mmCIF file of C-alpha atoms and ligand atoms in Angstrom:
data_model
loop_
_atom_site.group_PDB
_atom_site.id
_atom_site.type_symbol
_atom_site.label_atom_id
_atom_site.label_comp_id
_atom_site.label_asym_id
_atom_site.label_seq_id
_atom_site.Cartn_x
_atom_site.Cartn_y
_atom_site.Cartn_z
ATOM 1 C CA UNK A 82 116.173 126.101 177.747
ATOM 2 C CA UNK A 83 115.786 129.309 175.811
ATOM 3 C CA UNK A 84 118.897 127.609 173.599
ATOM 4 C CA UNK A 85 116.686 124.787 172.829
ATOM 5 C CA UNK A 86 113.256 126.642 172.065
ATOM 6 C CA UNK A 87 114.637 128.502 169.349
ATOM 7 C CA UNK A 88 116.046 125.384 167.761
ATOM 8 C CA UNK A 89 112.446 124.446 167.828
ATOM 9 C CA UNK A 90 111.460 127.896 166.273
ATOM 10 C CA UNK A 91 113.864 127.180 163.816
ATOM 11 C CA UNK A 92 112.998 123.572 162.666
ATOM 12 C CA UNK A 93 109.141 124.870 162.745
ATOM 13 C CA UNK A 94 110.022 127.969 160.341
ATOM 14 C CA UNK A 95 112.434 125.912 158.130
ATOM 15 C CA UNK A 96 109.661 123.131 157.562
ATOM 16 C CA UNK A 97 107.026 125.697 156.946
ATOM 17 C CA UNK A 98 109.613 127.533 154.154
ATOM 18 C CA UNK A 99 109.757 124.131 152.923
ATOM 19 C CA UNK A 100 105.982 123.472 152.002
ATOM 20 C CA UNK A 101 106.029 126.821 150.588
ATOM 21 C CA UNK A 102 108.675 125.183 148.109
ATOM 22 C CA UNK A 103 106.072 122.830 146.238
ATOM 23 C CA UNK A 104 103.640 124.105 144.158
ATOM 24 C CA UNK A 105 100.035 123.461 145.953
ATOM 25 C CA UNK A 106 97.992 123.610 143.434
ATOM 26 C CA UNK A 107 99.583 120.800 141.425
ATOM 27 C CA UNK A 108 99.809 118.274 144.785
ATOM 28 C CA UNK A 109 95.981 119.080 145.342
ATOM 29 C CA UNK A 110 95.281 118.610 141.488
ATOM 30 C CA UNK A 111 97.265 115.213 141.579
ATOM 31 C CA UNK A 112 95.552 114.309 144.948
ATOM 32 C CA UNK A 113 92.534 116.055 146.591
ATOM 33 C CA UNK A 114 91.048 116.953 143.972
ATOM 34 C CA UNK A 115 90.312 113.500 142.261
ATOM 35 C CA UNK A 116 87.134 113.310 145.238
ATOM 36 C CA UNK A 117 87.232 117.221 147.055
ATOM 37 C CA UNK A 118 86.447 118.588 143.265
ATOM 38 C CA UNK A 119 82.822 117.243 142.588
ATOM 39 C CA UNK A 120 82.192 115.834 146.312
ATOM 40 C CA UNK A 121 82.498 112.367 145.366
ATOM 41 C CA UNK A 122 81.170 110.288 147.949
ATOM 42 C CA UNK A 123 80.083 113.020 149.978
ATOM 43 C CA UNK A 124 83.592 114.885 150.341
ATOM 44 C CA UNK A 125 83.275 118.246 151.180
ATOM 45 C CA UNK A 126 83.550 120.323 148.169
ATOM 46 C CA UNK A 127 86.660 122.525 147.606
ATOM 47 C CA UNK A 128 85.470 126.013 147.865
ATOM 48 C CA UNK A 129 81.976 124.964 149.210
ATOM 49 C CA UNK A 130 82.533 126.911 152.632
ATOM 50 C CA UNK A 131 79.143 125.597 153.942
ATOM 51 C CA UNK A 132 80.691 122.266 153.539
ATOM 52 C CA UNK A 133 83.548 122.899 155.503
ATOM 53 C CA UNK A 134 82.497 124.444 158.415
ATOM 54 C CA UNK A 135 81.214 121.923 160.209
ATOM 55 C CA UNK A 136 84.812 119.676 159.561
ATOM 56 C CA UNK A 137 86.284 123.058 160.253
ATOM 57 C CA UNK A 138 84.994 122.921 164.430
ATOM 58 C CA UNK A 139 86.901 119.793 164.865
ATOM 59 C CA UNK A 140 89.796 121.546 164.748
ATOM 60 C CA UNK A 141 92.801 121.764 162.264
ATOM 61 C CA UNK A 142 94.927 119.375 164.034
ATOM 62 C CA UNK A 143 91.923 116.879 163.866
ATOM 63 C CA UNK A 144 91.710 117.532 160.131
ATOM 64 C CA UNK A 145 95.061 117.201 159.640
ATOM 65 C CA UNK A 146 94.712 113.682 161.235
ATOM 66 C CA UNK A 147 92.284 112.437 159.244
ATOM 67 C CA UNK A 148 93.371 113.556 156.582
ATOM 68 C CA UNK A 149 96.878 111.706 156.936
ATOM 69 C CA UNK A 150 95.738 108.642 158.553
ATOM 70 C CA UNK A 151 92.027 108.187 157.181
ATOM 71 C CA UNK A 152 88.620 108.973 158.049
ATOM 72 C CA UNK A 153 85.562 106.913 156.752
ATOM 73 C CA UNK A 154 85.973 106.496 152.883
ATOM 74 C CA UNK A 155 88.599 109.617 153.073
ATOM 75 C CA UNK A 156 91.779 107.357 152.333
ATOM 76 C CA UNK A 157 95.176 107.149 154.054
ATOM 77 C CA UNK A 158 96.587 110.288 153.162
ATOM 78 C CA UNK A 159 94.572 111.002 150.042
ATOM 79 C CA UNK A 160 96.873 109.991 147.817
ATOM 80 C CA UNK A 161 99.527 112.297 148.601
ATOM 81 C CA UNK A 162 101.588 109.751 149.650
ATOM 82 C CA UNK A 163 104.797 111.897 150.354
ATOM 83 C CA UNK A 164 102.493 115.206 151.916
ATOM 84 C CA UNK A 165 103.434 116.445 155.297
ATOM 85 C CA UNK A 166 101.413 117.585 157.927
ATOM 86 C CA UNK A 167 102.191 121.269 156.970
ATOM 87 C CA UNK A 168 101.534 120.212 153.439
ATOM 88 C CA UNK A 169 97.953 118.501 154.769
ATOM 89 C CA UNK A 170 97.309 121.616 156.754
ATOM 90 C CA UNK A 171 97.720 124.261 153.636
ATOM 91 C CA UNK A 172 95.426 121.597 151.433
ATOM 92 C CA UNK A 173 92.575 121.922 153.586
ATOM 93 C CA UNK A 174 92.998 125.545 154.141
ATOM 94 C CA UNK A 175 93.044 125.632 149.931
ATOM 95 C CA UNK A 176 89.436 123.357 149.682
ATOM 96 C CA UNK A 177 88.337 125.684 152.960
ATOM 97 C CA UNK A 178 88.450 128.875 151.348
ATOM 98 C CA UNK A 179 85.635 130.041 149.313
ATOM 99 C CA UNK A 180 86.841 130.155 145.696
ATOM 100 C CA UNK A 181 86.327 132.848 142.994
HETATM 101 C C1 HEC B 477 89.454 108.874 147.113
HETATM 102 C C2 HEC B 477 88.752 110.080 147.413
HETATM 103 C C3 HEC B 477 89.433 111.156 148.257
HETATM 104 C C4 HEC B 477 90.659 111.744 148.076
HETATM 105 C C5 HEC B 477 91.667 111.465 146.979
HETATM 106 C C6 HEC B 477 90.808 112.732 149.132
HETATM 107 N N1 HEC B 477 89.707 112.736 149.941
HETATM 108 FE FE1 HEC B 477 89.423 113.832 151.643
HETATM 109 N N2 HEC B 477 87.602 112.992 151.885
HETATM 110 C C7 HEC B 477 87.010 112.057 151.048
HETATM 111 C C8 HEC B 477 85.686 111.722 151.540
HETATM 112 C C9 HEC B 477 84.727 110.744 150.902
HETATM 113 C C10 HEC B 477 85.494 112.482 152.718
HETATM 114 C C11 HEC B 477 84.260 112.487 153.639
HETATM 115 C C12 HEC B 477 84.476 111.415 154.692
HETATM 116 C C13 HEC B 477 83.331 111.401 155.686
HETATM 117 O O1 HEC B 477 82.983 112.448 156.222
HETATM 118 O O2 HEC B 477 82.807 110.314 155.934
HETATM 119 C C14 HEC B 477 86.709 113.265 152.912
HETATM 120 C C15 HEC B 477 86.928 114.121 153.972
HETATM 121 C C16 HEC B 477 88.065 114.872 154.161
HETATM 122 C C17 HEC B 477 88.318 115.721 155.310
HETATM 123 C C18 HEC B 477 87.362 115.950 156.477
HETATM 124 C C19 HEC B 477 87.672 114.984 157.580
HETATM 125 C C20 HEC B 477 86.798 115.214 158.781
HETATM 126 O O3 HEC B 477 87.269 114.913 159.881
HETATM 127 O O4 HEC B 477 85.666 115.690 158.654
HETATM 128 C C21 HEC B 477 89.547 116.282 155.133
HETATM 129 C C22 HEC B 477 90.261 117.235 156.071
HETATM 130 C C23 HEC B 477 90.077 115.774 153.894
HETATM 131 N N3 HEC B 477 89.159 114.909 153.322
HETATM 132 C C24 HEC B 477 91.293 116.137 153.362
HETATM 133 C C25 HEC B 477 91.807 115.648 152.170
HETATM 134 C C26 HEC B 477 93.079 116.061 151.621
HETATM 135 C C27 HEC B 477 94.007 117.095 152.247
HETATM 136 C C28 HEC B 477 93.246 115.361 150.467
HETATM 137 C C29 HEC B 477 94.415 115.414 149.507
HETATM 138 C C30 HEC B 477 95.749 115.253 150.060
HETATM 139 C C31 HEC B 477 92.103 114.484 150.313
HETATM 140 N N4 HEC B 477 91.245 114.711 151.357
HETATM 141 C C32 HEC B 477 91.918 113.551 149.279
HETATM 142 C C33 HEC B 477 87.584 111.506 149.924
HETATM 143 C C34 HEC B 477 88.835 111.798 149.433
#
């Protein structure tokens, strides 16, 4: 049991390392950001914290959903066709985050 649990430590840590690997910025800039930038059609804004709180109570692992499989006008994956779940997880974190 303990054998297999940190198998599953490992796998978790190695596919965390491995989002760190791409650059975020340019997978939000050639995704996200096309309708998170300027809000379009009511997308929460990146860096607009008021915005984001209310998504924010659903939960992460909600948000993650959506944002992988679609939520209203939100698309399929938001065209980030190849972005994983840890991937989807930092994004949202980024557009979270009040910006400077
Ligand atoms: C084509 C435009 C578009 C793109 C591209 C897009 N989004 Fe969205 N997104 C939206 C819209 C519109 C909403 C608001 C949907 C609603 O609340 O009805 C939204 C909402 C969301 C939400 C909130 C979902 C919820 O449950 O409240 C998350 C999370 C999200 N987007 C993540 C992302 C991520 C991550 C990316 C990039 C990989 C992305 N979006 C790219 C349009 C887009």
């Amino acid at each position: 049991m303990k054998k297999i649990l940190m198998a599953v430590s490992v796998l978790v840590m190695a596919s965390a390392a491995g989002a760190e690997d791409r650059d975020l910025q340019a997978l939000y800039k050639k995704s996200c950001f096309a309708c998170h930038a300027y809000g379009a059609n009511n997308a929460p804004k990146t860096g607009a914290a008021d915005q984001w709180a209310p998504r924010l109570e659903k939960g992460m692992e909600t948000l993650v959903a959506h944002a992988r499989d679609g939520f209203n006008t939100m698309p399929p994956k938001g065209l980030c066709f190849d972005c994983s779940d840890a991937e989807f997880k930092a994004l949202i974190e980024f557009m979270s985050e009040p910006q400077q």
